[in-house]
Short mmCIF file of C-alpha atoms in Angstrom, two decimals:
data_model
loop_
_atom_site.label_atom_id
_atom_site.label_comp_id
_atom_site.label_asym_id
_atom_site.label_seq_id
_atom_site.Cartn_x
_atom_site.Cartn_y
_atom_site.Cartn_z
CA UNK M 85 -75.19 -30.47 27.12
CA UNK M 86 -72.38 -32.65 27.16
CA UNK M 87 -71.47 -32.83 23.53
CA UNK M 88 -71.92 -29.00 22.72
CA UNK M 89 -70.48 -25.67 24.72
CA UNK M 90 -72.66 -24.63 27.48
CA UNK M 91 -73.62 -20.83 27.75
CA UNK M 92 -76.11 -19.45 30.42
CA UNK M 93 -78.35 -19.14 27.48
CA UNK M 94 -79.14 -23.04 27.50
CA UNK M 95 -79.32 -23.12 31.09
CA UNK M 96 -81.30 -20.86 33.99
CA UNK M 97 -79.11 -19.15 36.40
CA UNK M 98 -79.52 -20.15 39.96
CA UNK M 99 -78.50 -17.43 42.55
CA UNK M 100 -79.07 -19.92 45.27
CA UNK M 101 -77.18 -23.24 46.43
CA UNK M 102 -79.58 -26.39 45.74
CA UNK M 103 -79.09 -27.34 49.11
CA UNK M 104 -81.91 -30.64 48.97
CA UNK M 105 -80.26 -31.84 45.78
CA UNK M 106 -79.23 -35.52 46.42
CA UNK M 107 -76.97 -34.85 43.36
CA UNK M 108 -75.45 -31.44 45.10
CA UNK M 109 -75.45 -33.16 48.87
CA UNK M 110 -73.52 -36.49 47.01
CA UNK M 111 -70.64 -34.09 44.89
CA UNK M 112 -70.40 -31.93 48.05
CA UNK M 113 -69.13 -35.13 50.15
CA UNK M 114 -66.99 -36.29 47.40
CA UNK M 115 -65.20 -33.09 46.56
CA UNK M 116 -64.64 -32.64 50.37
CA UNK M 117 -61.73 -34.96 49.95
CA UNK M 118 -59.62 -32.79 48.30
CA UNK M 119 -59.47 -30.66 52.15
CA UNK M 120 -58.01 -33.95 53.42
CA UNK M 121 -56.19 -35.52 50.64
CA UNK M 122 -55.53 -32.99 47.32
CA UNK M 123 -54.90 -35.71 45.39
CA UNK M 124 -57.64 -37.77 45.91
CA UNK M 125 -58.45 -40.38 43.42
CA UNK M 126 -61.87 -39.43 42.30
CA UNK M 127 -64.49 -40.60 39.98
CA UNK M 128 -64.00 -37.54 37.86
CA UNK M 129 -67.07 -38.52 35.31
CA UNK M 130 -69.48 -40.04 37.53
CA UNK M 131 -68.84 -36.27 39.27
CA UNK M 132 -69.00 -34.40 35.86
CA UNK M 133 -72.71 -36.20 35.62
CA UNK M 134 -73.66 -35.18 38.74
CA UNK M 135 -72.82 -31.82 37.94
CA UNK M 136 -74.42 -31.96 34.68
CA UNK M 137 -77.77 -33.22 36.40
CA UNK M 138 -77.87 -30.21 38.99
CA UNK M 139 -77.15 -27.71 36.16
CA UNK M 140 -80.34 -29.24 34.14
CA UNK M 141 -82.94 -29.35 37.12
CA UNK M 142 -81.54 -26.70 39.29
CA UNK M 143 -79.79 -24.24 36.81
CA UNK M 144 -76.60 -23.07 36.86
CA UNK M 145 -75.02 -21.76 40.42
CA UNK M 146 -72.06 -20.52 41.79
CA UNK M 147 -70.73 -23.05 44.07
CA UNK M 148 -71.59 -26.26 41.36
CA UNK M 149 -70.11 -23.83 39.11
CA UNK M 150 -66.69 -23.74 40.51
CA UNK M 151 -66.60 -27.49 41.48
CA UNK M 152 -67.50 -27.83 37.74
CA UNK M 153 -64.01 -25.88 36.78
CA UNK M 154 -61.40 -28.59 38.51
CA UNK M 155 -64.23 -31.71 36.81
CA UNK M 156 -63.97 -30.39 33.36
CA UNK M 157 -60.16 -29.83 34.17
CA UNK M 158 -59.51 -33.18 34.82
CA UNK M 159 -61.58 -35.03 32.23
CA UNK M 160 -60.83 -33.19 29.05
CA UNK M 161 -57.72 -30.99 29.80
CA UNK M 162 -57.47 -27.48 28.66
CA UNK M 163 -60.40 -27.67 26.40
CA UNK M 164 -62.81 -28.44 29.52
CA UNK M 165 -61.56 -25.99 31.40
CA UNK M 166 -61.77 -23.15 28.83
CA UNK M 167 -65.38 -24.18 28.72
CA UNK M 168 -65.92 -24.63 32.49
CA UNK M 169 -63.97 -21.07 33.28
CA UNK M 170 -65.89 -19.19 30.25
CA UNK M 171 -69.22 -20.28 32.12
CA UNK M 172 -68.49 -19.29 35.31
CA UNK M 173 -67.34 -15.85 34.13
CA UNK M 174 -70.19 -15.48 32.28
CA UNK M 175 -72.35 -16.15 35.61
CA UNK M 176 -70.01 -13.59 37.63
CA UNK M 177 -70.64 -11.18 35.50
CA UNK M 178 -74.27 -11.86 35.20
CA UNK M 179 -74.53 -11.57 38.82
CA UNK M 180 -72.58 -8.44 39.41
CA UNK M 181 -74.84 -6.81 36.68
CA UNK M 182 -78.05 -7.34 37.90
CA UNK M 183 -76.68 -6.79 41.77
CA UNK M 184 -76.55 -8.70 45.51
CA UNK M 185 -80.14 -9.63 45.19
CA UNK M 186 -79.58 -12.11 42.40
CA UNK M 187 -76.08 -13.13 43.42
CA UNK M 188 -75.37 -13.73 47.11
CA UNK M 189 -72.13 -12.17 47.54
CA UNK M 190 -70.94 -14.41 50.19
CA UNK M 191 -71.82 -17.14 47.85
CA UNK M 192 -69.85 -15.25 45.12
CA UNK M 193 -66.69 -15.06 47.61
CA UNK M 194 -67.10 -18.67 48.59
CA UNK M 195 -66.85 -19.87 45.03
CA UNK M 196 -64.09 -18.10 44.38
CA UNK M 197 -61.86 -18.90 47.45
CA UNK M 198 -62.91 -22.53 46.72
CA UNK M 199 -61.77 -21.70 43.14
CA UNK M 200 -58.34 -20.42 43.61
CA UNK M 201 -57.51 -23.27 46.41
CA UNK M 202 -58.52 -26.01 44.54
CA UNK M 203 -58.27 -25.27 40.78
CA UNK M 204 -54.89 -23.14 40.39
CA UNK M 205 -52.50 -25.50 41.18
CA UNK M 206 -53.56 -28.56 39.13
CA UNK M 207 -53.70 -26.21 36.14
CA UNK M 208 -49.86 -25.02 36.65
CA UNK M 209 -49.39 -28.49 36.22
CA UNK M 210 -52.20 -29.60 33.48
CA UNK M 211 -50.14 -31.32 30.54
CA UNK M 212 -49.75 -29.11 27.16
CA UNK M 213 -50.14 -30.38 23.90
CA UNK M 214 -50.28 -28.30 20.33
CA UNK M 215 -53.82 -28.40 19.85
CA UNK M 216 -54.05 -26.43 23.33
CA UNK M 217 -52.95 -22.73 21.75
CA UNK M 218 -56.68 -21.53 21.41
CA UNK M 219 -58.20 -23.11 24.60
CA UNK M 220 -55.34 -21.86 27.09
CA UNK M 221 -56.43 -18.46 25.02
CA UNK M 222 -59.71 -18.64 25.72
CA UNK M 223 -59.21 -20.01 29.27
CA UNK M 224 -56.59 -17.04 29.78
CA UNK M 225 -59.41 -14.58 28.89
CA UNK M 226 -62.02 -16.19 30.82
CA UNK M 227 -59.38 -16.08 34.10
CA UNK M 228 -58.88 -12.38 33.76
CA UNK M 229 -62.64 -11.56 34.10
CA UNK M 230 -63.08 -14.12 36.91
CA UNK M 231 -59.66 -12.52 38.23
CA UNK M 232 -61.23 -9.10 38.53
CA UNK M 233 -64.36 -10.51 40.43
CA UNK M 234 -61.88 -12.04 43.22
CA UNK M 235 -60.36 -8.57 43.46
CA UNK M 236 -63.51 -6.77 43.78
CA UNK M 237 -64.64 -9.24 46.73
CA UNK M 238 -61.14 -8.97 48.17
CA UNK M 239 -61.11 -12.66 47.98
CA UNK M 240 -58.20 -14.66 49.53
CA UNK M 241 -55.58 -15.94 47.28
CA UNK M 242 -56.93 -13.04 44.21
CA UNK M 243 -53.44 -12.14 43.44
CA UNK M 244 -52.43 -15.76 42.43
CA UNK M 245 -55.25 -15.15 39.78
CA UNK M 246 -53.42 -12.72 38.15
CA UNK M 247 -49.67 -15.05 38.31
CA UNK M 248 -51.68 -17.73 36.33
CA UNK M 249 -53.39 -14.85 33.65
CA UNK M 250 -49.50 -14.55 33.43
CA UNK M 251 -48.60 -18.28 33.28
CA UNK M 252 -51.44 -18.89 30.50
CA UNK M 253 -50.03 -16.02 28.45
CA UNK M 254 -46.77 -17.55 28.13
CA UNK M 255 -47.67 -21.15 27.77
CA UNK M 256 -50.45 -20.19 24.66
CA UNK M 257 -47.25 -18.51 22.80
CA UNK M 258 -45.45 -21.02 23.23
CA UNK M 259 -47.35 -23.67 22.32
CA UNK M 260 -46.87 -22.93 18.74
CA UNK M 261 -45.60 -26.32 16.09
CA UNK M 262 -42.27 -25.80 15.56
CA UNK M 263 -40.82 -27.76 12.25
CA UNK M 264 -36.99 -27.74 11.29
CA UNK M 265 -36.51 -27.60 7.26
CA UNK M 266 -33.41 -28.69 5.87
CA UNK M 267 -32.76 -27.97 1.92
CA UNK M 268 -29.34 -29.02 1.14
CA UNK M 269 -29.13 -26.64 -1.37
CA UNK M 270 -30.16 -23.68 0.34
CA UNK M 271 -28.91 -22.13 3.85
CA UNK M 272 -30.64 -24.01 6.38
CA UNK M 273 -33.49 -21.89 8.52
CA UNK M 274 -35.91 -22.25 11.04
CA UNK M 275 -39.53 -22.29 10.26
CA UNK M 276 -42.16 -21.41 12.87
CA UNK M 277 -46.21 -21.89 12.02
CA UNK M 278 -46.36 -17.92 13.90
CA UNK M 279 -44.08 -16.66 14.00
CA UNK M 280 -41.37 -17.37 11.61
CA UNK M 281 -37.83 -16.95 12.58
CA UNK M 282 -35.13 -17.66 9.81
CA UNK M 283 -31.73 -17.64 10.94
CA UNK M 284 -30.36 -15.83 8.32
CA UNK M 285 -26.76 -15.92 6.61
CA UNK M 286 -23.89 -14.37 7.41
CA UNK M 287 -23.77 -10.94 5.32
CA UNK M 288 -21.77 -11.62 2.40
CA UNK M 289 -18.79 -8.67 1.25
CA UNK M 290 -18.86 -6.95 -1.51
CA UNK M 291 -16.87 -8.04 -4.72
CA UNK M 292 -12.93 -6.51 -4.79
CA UNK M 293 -11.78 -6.20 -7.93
CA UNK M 294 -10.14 -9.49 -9.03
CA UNK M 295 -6.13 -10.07 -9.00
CA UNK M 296 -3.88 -12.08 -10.41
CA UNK M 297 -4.14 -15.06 -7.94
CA UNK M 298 -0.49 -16.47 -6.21
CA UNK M 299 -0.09 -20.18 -8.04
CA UNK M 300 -0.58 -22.75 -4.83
CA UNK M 301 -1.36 -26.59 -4.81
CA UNK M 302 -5.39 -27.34 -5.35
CA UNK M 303 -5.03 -29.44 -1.75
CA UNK M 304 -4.02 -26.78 0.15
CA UNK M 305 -7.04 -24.84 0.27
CA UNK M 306 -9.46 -26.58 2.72
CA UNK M 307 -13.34 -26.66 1.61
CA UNK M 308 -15.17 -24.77 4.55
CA UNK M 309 -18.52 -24.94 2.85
CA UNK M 310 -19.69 -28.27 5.23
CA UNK M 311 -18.66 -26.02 8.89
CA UNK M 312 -21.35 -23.17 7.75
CA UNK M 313 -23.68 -26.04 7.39
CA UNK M 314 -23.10 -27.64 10.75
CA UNK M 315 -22.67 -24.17 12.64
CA UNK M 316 -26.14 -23.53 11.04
CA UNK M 317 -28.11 -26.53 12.14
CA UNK M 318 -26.35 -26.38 15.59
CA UNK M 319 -27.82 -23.08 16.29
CA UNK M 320 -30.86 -24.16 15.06
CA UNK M 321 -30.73 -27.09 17.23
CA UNK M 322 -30.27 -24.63 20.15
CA UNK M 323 -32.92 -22.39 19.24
CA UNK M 324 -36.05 -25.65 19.86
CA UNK M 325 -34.15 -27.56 22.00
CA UNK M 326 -33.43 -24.55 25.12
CA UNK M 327 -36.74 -22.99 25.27
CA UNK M 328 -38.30 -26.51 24.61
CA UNK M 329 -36.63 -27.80 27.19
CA UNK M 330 -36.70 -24.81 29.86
CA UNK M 331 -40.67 -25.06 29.50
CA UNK M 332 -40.83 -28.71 29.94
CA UNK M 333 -38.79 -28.46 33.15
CA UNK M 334 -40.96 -25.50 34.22
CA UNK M 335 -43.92 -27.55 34.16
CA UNK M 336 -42.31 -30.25 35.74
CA UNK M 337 -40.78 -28.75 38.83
CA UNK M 338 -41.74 -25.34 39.29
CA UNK M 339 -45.64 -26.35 39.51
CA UNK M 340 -45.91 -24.49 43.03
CA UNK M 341 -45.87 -20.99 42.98
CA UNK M 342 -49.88 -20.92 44.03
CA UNK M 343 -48.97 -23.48 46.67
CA UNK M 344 -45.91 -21.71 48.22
CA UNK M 345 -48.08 -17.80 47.17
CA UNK M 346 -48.43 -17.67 51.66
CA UNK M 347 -44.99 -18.28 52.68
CA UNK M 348 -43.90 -15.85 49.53
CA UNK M 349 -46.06 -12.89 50.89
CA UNK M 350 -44.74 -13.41 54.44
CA UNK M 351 -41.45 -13.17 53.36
CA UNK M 352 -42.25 -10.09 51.57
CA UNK M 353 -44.34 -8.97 54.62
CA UNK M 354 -40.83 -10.11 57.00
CA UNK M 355 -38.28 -7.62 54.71
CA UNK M 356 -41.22 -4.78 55.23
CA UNK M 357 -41.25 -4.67 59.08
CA UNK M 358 -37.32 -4.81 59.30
CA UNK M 359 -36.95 -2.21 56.90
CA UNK M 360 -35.78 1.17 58.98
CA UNK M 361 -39.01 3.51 56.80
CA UNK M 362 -41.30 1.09 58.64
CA UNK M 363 -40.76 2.75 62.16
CA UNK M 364 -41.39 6.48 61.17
CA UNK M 365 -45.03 5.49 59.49
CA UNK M 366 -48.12 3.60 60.10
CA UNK M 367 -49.59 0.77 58.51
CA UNK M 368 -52.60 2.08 56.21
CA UNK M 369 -55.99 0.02 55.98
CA UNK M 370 -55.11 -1.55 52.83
CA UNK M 371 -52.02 -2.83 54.30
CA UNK M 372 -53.25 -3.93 57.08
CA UNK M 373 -56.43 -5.73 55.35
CA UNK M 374 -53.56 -7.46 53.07
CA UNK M 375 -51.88 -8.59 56.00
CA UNK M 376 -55.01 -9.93 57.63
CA UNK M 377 -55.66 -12.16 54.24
CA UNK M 378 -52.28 -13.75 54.06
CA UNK M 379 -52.50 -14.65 57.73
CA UNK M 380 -55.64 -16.13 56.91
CA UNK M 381 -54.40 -18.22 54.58
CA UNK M 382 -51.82 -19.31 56.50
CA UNK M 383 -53.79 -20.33 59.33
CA UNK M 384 -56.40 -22.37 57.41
CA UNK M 385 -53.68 -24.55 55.85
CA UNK M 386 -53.21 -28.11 58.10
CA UNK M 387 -49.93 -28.39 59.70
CA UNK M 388 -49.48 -31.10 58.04
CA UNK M 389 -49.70 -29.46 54.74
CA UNK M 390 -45.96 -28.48 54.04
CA UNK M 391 -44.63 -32.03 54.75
CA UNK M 392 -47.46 -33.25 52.01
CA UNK M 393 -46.09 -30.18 49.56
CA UNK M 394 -42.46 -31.18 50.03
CA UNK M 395 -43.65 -34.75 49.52
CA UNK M 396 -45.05 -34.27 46.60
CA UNK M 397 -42.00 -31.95 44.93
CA UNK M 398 -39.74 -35.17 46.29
CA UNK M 399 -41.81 -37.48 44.06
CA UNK M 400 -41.66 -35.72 40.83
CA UNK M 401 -38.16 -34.76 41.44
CA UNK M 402 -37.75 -38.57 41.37
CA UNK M 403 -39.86 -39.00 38.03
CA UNK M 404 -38.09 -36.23 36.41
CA UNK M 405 -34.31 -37.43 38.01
CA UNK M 406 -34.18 -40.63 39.16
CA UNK M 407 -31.43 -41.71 41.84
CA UNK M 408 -31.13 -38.40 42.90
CA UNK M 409 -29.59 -37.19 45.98
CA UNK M 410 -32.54 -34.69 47.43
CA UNK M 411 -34.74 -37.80 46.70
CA UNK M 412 -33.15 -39.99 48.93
CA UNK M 413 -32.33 -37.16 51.61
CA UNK M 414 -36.06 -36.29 51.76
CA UNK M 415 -36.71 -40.15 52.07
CA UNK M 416 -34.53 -41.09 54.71
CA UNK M 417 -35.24 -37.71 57.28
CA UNK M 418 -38.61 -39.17 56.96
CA UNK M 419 -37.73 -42.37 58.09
CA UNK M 420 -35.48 -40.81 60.81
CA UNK M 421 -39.04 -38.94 62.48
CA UNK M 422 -40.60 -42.15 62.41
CA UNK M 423 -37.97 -43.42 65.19
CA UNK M 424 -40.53 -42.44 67.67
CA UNK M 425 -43.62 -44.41 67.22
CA UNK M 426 -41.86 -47.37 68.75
CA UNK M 427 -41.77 -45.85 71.84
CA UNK M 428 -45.21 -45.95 72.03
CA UNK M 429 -45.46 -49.95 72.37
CA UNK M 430 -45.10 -49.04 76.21
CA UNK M 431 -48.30 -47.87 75.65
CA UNK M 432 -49.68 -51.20 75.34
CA UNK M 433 -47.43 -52.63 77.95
CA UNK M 434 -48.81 -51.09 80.69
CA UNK M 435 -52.19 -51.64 79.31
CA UNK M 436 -51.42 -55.65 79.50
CA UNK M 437 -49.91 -56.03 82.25
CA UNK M 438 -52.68 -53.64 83.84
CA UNK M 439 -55.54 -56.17 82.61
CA UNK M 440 -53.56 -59.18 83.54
CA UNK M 441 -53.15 -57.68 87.48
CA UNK M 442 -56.53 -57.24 87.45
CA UNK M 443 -57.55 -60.70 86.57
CA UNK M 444 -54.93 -62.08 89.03
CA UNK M 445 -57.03 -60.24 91.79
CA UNK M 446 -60.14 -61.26 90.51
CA UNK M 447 -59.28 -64.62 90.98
CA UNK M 448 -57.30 -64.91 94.33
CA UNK M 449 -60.56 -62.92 95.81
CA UNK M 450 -62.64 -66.19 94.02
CA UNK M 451 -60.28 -68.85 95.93
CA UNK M 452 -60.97 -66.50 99.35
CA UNK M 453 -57.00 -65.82 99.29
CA UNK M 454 -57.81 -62.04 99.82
CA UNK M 455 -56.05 -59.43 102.14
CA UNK M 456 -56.86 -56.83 102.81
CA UNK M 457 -55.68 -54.59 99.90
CA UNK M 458 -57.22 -56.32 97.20
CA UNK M 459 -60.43 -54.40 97.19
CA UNK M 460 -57.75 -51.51 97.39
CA UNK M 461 -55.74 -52.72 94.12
CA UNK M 462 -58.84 -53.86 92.29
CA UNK M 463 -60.03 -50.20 93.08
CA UNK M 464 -56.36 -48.77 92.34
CA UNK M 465 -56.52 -50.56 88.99
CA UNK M 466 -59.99 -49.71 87.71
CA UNK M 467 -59.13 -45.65 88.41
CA UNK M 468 -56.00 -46.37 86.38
CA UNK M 469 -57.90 -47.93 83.83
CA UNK M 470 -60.46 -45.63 83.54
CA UNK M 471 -57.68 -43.10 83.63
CA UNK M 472 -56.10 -44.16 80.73
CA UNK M 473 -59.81 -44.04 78.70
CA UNK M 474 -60.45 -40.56 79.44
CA UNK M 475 -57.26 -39.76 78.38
CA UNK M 476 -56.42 -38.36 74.57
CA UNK M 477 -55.09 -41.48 73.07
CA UNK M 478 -51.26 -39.77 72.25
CA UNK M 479 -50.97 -39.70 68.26
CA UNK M 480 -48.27 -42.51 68.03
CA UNK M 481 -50.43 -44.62 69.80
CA UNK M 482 -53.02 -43.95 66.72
CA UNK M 483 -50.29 -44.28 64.28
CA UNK M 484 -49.25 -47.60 65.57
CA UNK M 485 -53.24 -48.57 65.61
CA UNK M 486 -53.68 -47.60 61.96
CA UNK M 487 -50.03 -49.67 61.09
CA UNK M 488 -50.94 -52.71 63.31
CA UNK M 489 -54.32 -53.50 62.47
CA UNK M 490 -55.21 -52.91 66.53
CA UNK M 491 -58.70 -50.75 65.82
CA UNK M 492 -61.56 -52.79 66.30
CA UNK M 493 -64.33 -50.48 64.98
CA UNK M 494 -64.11 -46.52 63.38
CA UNK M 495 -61.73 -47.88 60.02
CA UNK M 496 -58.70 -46.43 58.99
CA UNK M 497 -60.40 -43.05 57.75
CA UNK M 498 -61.97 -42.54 61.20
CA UNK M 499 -58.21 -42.88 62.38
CA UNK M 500 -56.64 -40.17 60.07
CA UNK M 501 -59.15 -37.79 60.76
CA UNK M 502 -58.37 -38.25 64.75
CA UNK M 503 -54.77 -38.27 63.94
CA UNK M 504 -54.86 -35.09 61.64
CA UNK M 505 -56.96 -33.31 64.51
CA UNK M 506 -54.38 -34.06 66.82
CA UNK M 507 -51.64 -33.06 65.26
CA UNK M 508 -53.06 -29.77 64.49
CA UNK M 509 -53.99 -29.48 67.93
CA UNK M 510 -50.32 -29.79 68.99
CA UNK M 511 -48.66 -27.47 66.86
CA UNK M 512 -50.79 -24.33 67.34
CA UNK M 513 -50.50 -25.64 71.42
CA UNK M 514 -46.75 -25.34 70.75
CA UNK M 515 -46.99 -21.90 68.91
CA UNK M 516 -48.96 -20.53 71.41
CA UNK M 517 -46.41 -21.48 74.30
CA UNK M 518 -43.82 -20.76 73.08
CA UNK M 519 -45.21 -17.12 72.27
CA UNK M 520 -46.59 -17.08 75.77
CA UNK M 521 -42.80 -17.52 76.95
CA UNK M 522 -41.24 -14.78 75.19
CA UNK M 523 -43.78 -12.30 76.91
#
């Protein structure tokens, strides 16, 4: 199964999730770390076996089926996933043929919502090479069918399907081998494997009857023949080099349109409600049900999640250009927000000099030097203390925890999750006030 194509013909199909596989249960926790962390450094083969394993003793499903798209991405480029994609819309199809009761259809949806978060983007910015013009063929092809599945299910994120169908059109024509020919006795052209463009010569006059020519000096008339040469390679120059190099800078930087799809259909949904038509009609069901998916989407993604997307466009804007200006802008207002964490060492302050009152008390009551209103302060200080446990730990304080080395037990995981949780918690607390106020 490894070495040759995999069709549904080799393997069962599995309408169900093999929930009890140790296999499934193991590449379920591992690809869960893509929710956190989208680039993740995983063990992509040790996960392609695992996936190989299930398909053999389970048969094929839906959800491995999906995972198995972004493995076979990673480990053998375009080729993998033309294979991976051409499987699963084999088993979509299957499914919708022989109806709900051998395909789930909220395990259909699931699959392809994980699909389109999870696979799109890393293939918008999946390196290209020759070889690739029949698999980004074959994986275009295999996207459309699994493209009109998602719309059929109404399944978040199914118009960014269709934007890649696009995307894989364009790249597979122009991932033809381009080869410059240069015959120095012939006009020079442009050769292309399919198809061929020649950059012809300019149309040549016909013959006027010959005169008597005017007697002038042989040095006086300059030889032109070398500037039709030059103008002719530097156009052909210009013909590889622009759209060769437009397509390698698309790659490069504009590897985000299924990323930024949300904040592009709110601003599309923003222009429709302040448009003056808006006010004399109601919103129809389809509209409406559009609406509710891009909200969706919205609302799922972390709030941490456009900081990690302009992150990321930071760092390859500093592979593709580096010393540049937006790098080091995006660098240092960064380092500006990070001002506040060391405010938070009061935090700790008050929590020594809270544990070192206490101990003073403890032992002036052991030398019988006690008043009164030590029992009160020994009190005083272990409701302060106590205080201070049942409260939410503020996020700095984590921060500083995670920086310092100052957790004893739970590891540095244990401490992003709390402070991811937090944050989250804060911003939608801060949405919802401030939409609260307004009222």
């Amino acid at each position: 199964m490894n070495q040759k194509s995999t069709t549904l013909s080799e393997v069962k199909f599995n309408p169900g999730v093999p929930k009890h596989s140790k296999a499934f249960l193991l590449l379920s926790s591992e690809l869960s770390k893509l929710s956190r962390t989208p680039n993740a450094a995983l063990n992509w083969n040790e996960l392609d076996k695992l996936c190989q394993r299930i398909f053999l003793r389970h048969g094929y499903d839906l959800h491995t089926g999906a995972w198995f798209c972004l493995i076979q991405l990673r480990i053998a480029g375009w080729a993998g996933a033309a294979k991976s994609m051409e499987l699963l819309a084999s088993a979509l199809s299957f499914g919708e043929r022989h109806g709900s009761e051998v395909a789930d259809l909220g395990l259909r949806r699931y699959a392809l919502e994980w699909f389109t978060a999870h696979v799109i983007t890393p293939m918008y910015t999946q390196a290209q090479s020759m070889d690739d013009a029949q698999s980004l063929s074959r994986a275009e092809s295999a996207l459309e069918i699994i493209g009109r599945q998602a719309q059929k299910l109404q399944v978040r994120g199914a118009d960014t399907l269709n934007n890649l169908c696009y995307f894989l059109q364009v790249r597979a024509r122009t991932s033809q081998n381009i080869v410059l020919n240069v015959d120095p006795a012939q006009q020079i052209q442009l050769v292309c494997k399919a198809p061929t463009v020649v950059v012809a010569a300019d149309p040549v006059a016909e013959p006027s009857p010959v005169e008597e020519p005017t007697p002038v000096l042989v040095h006086d008339i300059p030889d032109r023949r070398w500037h039709w040469l030059a103008a002719g390679a530097l156009a052909a120059t210009l013909l590889i080099t622009l759209p060769a190099g437009g397509l390698w800078l698309f790659q490069r930087l504009a590897a985000e349109p299924a990323a930024l799809a949300p904040f592009t259909a709110l601003e599309r949904v923003e222009k429709l409600f302040n448009s003056p038509e808006l006010s004399h009609q109601k919103l129809t069901a389809q509209q409406l049900d559009e609406l509710d998916n891009k909200l969706q989407e919205l609302v799922q993604q972390p709030s941490t999640w456009l900081l990690q997307q302009g992150n990321q466009l930071a760092k390859r804007l500093g592979e593709v250009a580096p010393g540049n200006s937006a790098t080091a802008n995006w660098k240092k207002s960064l380092a500006q927000n990070t001002a506040s964490l060391e405010r938070a060492e009061g935090w700790f302050e008050i929590e020594r000099r809270l544990n070192n009152l206490e101990q003073r008390l403890l032992e002036s009551e052991k030398k019988q030097r006690s008043h009164i209103t030590i029992s009160e302060l020994k009190t005083d200080v272990y409701e302060m203390k106590q205080a201070m446990r049942n409260m939410e730990t503020p996020i700095s304080v984590l921060l500083l925890k995670r920086e310092g080395g100052r957790e004893e037990g739970g590891g540095e995981e244990g401490l992003n999750i709390l402070i991811e949780e937090g944050i989250n918690r804060l911003v939608k607390q801060y949405v919802q006030s401030r939409d609260d106020t307004k009222k």
